[in-house]
mmCIF file of C-alpha atoms and ligand atoms in Angstrom:
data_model
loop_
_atom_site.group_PDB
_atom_site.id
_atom_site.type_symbol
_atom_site.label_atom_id
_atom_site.label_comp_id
_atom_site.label_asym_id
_atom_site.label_seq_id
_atom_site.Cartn_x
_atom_site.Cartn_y
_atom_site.Cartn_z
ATOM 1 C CA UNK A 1 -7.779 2.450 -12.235
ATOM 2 C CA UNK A 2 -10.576 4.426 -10.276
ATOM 3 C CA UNK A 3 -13.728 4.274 -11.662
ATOM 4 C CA UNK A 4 -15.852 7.478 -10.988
ATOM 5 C CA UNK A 5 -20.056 7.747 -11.690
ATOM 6 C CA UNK A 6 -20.971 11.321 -12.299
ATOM 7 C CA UNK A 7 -24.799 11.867 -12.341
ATOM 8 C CA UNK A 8 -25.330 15.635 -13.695
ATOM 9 C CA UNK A 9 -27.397 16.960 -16.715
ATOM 10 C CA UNK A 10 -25.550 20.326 -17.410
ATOM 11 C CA UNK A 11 -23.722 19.769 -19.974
ATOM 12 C CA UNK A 12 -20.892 22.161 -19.350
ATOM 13 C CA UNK A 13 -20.287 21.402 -15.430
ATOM 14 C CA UNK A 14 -20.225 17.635 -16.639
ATOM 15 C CA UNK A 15 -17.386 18.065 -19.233
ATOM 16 C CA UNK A 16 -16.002 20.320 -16.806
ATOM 17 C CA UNK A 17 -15.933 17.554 -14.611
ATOM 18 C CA UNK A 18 -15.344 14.629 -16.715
ATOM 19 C CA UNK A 19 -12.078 16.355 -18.395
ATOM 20 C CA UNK A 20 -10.407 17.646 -15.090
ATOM 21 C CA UNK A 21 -10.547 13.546 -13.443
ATOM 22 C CA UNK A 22 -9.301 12.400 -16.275
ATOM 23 C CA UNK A 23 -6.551 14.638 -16.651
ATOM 24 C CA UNK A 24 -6.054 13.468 -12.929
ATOM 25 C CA UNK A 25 -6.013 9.732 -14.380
ATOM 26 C CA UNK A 26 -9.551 8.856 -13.334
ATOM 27 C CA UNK A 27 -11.886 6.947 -15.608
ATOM 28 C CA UNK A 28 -15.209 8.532 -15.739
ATOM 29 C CA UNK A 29 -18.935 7.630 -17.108
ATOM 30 C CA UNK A 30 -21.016 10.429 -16.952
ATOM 31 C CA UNK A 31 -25.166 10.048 -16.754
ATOM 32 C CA UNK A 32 -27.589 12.693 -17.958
ATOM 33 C CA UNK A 33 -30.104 11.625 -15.743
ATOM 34 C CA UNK A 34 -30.916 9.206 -12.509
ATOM 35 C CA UNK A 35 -32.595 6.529 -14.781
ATOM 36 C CA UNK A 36 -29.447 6.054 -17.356
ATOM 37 C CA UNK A 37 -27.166 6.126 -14.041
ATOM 38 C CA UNK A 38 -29.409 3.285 -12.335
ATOM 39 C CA UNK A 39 -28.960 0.937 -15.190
ATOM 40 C CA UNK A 40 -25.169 2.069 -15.885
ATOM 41 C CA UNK A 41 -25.077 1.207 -11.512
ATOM 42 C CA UNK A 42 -26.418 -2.144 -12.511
ATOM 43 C CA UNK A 43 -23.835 -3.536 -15.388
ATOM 44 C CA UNK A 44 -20.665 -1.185 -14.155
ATOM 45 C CA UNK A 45 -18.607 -1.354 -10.546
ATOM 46 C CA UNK A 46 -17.653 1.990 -9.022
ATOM 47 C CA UNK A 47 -15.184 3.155 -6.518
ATOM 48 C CA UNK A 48 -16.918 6.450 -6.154
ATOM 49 C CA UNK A 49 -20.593 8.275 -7.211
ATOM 50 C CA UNK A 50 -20.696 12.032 -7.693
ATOM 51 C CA UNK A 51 -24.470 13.098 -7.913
ATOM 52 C CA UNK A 52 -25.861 16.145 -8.957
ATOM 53 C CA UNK A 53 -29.168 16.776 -6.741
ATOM 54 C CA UNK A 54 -30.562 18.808 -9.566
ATOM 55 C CA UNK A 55 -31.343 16.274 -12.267
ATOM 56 C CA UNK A 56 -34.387 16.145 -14.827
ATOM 57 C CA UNK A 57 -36.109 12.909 -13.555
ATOM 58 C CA UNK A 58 -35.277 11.485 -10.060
ATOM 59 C CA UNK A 59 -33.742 14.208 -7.390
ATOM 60 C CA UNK A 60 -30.521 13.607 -6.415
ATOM 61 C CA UNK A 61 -31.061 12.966 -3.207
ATOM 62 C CA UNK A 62 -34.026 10.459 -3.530
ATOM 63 C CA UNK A 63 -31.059 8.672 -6.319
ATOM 64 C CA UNK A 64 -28.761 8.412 -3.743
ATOM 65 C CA UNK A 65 -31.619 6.781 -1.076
ATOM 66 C CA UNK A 66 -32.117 4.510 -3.473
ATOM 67 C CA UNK A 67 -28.527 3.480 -4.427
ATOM 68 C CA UNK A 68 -28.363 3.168 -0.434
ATOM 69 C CA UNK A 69 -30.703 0.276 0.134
ATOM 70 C CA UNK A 70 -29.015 -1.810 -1.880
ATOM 71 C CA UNK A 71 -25.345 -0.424 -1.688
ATOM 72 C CA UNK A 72 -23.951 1.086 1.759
ATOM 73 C CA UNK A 73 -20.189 0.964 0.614
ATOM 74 C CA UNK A 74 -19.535 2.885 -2.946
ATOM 75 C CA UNK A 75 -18.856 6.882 -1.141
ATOM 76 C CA UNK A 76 -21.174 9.248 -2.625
ATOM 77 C CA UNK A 77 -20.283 12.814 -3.168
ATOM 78 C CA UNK A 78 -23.126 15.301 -4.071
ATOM 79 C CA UNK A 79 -23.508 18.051 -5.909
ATOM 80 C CA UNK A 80 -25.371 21.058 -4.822
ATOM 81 C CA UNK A 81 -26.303 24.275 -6.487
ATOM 82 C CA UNK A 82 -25.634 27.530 -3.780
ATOM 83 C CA UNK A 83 -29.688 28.025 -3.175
ATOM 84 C CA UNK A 84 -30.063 24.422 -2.250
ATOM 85 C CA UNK A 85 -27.846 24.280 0.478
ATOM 86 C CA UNK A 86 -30.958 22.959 2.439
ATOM 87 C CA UNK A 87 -30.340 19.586 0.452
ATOM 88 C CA UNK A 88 -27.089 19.136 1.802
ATOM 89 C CA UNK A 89 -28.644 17.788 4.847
ATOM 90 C CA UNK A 90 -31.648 15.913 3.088
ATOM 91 C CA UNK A 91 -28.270 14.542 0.663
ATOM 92 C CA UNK A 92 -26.734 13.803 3.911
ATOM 93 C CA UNK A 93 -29.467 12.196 5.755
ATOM 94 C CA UNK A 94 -30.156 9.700 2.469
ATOM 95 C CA UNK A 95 -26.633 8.660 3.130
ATOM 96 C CA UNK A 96 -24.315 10.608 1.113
ATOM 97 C CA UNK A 97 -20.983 10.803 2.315
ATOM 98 C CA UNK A 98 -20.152 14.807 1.487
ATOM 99 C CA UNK A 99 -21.158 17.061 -0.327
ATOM 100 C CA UNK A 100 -19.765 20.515 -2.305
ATOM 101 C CA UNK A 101 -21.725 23.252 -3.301
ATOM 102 C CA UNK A 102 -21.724 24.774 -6.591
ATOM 103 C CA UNK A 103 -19.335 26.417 -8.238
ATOM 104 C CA UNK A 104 -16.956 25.098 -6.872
ATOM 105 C CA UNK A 105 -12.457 25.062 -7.959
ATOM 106 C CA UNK A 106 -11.946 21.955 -9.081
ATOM 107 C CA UNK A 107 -9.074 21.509 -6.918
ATOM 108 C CA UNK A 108 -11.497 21.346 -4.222
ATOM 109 C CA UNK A 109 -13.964 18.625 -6.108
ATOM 110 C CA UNK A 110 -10.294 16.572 -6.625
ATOM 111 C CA UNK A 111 -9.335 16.817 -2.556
ATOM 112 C CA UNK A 112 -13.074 15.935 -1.571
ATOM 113 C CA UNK A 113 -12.668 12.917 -3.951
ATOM 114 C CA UNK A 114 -9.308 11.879 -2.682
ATOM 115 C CA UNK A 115 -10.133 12.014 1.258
ATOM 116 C CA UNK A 116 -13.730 9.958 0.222
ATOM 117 C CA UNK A 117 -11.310 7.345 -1.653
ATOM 118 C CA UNK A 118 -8.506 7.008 1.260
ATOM 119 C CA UNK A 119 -11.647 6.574 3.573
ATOM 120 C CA UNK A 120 -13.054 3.902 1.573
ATOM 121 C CA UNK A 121 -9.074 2.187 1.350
ATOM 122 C CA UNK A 122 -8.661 2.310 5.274
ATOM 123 C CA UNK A 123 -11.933 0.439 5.615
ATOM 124 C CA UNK A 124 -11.405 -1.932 3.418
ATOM 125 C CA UNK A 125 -7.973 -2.906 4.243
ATOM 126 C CA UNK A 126 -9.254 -3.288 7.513
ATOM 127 C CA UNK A 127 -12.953 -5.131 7.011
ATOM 128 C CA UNK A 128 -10.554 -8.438 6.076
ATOM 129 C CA UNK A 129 -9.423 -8.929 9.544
ATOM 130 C CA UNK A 130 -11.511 -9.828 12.326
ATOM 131 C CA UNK A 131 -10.292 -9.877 15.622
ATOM 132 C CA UNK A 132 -11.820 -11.341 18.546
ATOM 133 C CA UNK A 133 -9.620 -11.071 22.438
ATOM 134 C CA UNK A 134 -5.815 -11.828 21.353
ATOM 135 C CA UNK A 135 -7.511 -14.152 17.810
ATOM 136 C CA UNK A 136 -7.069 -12.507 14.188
ATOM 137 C CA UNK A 137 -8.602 -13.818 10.970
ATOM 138 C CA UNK A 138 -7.161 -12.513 7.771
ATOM 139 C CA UNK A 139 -10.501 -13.476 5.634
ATOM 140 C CA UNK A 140 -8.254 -12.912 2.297
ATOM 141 C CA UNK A 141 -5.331 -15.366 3.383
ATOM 142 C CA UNK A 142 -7.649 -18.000 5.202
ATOM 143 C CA UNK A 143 -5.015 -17.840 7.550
ATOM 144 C CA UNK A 144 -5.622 -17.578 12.000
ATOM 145 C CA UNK A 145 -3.054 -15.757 14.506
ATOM 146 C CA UNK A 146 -3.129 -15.844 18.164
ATOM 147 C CA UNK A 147 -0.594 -14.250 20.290
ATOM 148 C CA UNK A 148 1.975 -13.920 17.170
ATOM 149 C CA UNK A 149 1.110 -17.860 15.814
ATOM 150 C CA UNK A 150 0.369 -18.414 12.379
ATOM 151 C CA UNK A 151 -2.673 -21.502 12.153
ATOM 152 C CA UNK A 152 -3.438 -22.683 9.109
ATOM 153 C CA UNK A 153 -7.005 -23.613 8.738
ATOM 154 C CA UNK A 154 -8.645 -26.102 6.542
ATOM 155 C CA UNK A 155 -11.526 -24.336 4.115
ATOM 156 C CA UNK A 156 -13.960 -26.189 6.641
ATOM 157 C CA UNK A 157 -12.348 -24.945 9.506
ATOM 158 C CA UNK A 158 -11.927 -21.339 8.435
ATOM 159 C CA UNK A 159 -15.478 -21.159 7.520
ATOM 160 C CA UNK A 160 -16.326 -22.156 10.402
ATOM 161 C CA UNK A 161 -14.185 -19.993 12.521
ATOM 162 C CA UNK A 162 -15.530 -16.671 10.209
ATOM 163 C CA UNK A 163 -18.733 -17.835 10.988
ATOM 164 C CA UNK A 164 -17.760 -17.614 14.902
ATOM 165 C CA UNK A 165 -16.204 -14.261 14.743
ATOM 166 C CA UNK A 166 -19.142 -12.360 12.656
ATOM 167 C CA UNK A 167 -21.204 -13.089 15.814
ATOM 168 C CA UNK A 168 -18.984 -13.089 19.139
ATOM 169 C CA UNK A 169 -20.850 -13.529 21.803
ATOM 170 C CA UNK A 170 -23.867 -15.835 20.497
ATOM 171 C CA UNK A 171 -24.860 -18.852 20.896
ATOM 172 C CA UNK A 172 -24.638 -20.464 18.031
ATOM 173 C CA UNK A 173 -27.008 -23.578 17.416
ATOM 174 C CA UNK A 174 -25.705 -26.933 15.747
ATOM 175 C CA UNK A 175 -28.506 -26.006 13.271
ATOM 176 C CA UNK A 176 -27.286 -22.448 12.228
ATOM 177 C CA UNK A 177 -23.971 -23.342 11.731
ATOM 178 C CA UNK A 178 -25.133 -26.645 9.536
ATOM 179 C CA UNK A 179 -26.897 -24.251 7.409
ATOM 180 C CA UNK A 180 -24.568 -21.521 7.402
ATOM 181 C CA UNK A 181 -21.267 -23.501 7.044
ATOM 182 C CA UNK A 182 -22.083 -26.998 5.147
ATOM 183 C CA UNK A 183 -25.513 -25.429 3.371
ATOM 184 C CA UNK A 184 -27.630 -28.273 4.760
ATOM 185 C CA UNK A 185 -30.316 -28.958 7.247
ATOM 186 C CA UNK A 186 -28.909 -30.606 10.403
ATOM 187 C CA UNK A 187 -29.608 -34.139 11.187
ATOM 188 C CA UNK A 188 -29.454 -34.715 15.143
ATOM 189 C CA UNK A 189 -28.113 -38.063 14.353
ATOM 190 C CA UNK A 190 -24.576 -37.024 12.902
ATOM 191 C CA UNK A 191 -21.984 -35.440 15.450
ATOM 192 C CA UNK A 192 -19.788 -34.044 12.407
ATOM 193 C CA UNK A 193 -20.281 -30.395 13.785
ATOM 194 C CA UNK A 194 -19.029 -31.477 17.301
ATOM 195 C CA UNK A 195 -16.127 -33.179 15.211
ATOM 196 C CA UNK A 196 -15.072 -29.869 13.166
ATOM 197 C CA UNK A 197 -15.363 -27.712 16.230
ATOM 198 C CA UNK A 198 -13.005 -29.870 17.961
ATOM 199 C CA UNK A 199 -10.991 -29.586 15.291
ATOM 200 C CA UNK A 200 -11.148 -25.666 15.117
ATOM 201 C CA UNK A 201 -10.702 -25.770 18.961
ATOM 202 C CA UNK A 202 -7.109 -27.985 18.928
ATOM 203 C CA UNK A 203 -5.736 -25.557 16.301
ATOM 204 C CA UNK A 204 -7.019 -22.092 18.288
ATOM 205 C CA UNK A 205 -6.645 -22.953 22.091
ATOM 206 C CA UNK A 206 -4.430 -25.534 21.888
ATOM 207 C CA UNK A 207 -0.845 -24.000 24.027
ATOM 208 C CA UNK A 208 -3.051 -21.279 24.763
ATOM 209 C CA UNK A 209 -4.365 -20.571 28.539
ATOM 210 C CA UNK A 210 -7.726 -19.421 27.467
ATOM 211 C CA UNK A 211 -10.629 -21.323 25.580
ATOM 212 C CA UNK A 212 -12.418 -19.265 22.618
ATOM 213 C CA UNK A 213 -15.310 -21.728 22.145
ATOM 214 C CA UNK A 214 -17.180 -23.063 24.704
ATOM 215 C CA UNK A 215 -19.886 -25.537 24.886
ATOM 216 C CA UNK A 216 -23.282 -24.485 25.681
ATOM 217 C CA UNK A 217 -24.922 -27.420 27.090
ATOM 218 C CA UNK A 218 -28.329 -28.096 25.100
ATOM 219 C CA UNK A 219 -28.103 -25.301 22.884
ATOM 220 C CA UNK A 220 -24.794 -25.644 20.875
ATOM 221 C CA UNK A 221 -21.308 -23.443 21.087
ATOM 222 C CA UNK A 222 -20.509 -19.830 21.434
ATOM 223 C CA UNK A 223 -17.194 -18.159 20.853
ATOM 224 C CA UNK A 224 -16.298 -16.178 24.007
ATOM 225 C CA UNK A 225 -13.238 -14.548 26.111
ATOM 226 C CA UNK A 226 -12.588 -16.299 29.681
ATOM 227 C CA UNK A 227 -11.345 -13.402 30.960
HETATM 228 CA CA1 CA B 301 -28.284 19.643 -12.498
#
């Protein structure tokens, strides 16, 4: 079930609205205004926002800047009258991802909210993989491939390894990845981090040519191609 946010205070447009998406099998919760849609944004998850930029309190646009500081992901769709077509860029700018001008067919509203919701499915099936040189992560399964070879990680290990991939490229200290991965401060008397890291390295270079994570003498490891 897709769950749709509409943020508009004319009545009529919002039934409009409301009873075309759910003919279409959407589920919809309409707001009269932006306060009433920041709380329902608060207890409610939504694939998709469609804001008005016309509203009696907060301006659409300034609704949507907000949303954005806090949520980058949900698309946003606004809605803007013909004379405001200036606020299509402002609605853009404040990081809404389209925008239609009213009136509008509703077929168009339903293909603008289609193509937003296959955009947001293509990322997301995709965010759950991270690849590094000829490495994959699947960060849903847990589970490592290199060069066609399933490895099964260990939650240690896998956390670990994620924790290499978000930052390719870095040295990593043995500090940062005791806080990051075992959510403690790291005692320079314990070599458990060298330990695990061994570990990760005999499961991902092991039979393989290259090494992934090398050693950075006095400063800690860093997860980089040899070619
Ligand atoms: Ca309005």
């Amino acid at each position: 079930m897709v769950n749709i946010c509409l943020v508009e205070d004319e009545q009529k447009v919002a039934a409009f609205i409301c009873k075309g998406l759910e003919e279409q099998g959407y589920k919809l919760k309409a707001a009269k205004d932006g306060f009433t849609a920041k709380s329902m944004l608060q207890t409610d998850e939504f694939d998709l926002l469609i804001l008005d930029v016309m509203l009696p309190d907060i301006n659409g646009i300034e609704l949507c800047r907000q949303i954005r500081l806090t949520d980058s992901q949900t698309p946003i769709l606004m809605l803007t009258a013909l004379d405001q077509v200036h606020s299509k860029v402002s609605g853009l700018k404040a990081g809404a991802d389209d925008y239609l001008v009213k009136p509008f067919h509703f077929s168009e509203l339903l293909a603008r909210i289609e193509a937003l919701l296959r955009r947001k499915n293509v990322k997301a099936s995709q965010d759950h993989i991270l690849t590094f040189d000829d490495l994959k992560l699947d960060t849903w399964s847990s589970i490592a491939e290199r060069g066609g070879t399933q490895i099964t990680l260990t939650a240690k290990e896998f956390t670990l390894l994620e924790l290499f991939m978000n930052h390719p490229n870095k040295v990593l200290s043995r500090e940062y990845i005791a806080e990051k991965v075992w959510k403690i401060d790291f005692d320079t008397g314990t070599n458990f981090i060298d330990v695990y890291v061994n570990y990760l390295r005999n499961k991902i270079e092991k039979g393989f040519k290259n090494k992934l994570i090398h050693t950075v003498i006095g400063m800690g490891y860093i997860l980089k191609s040899d070619k």
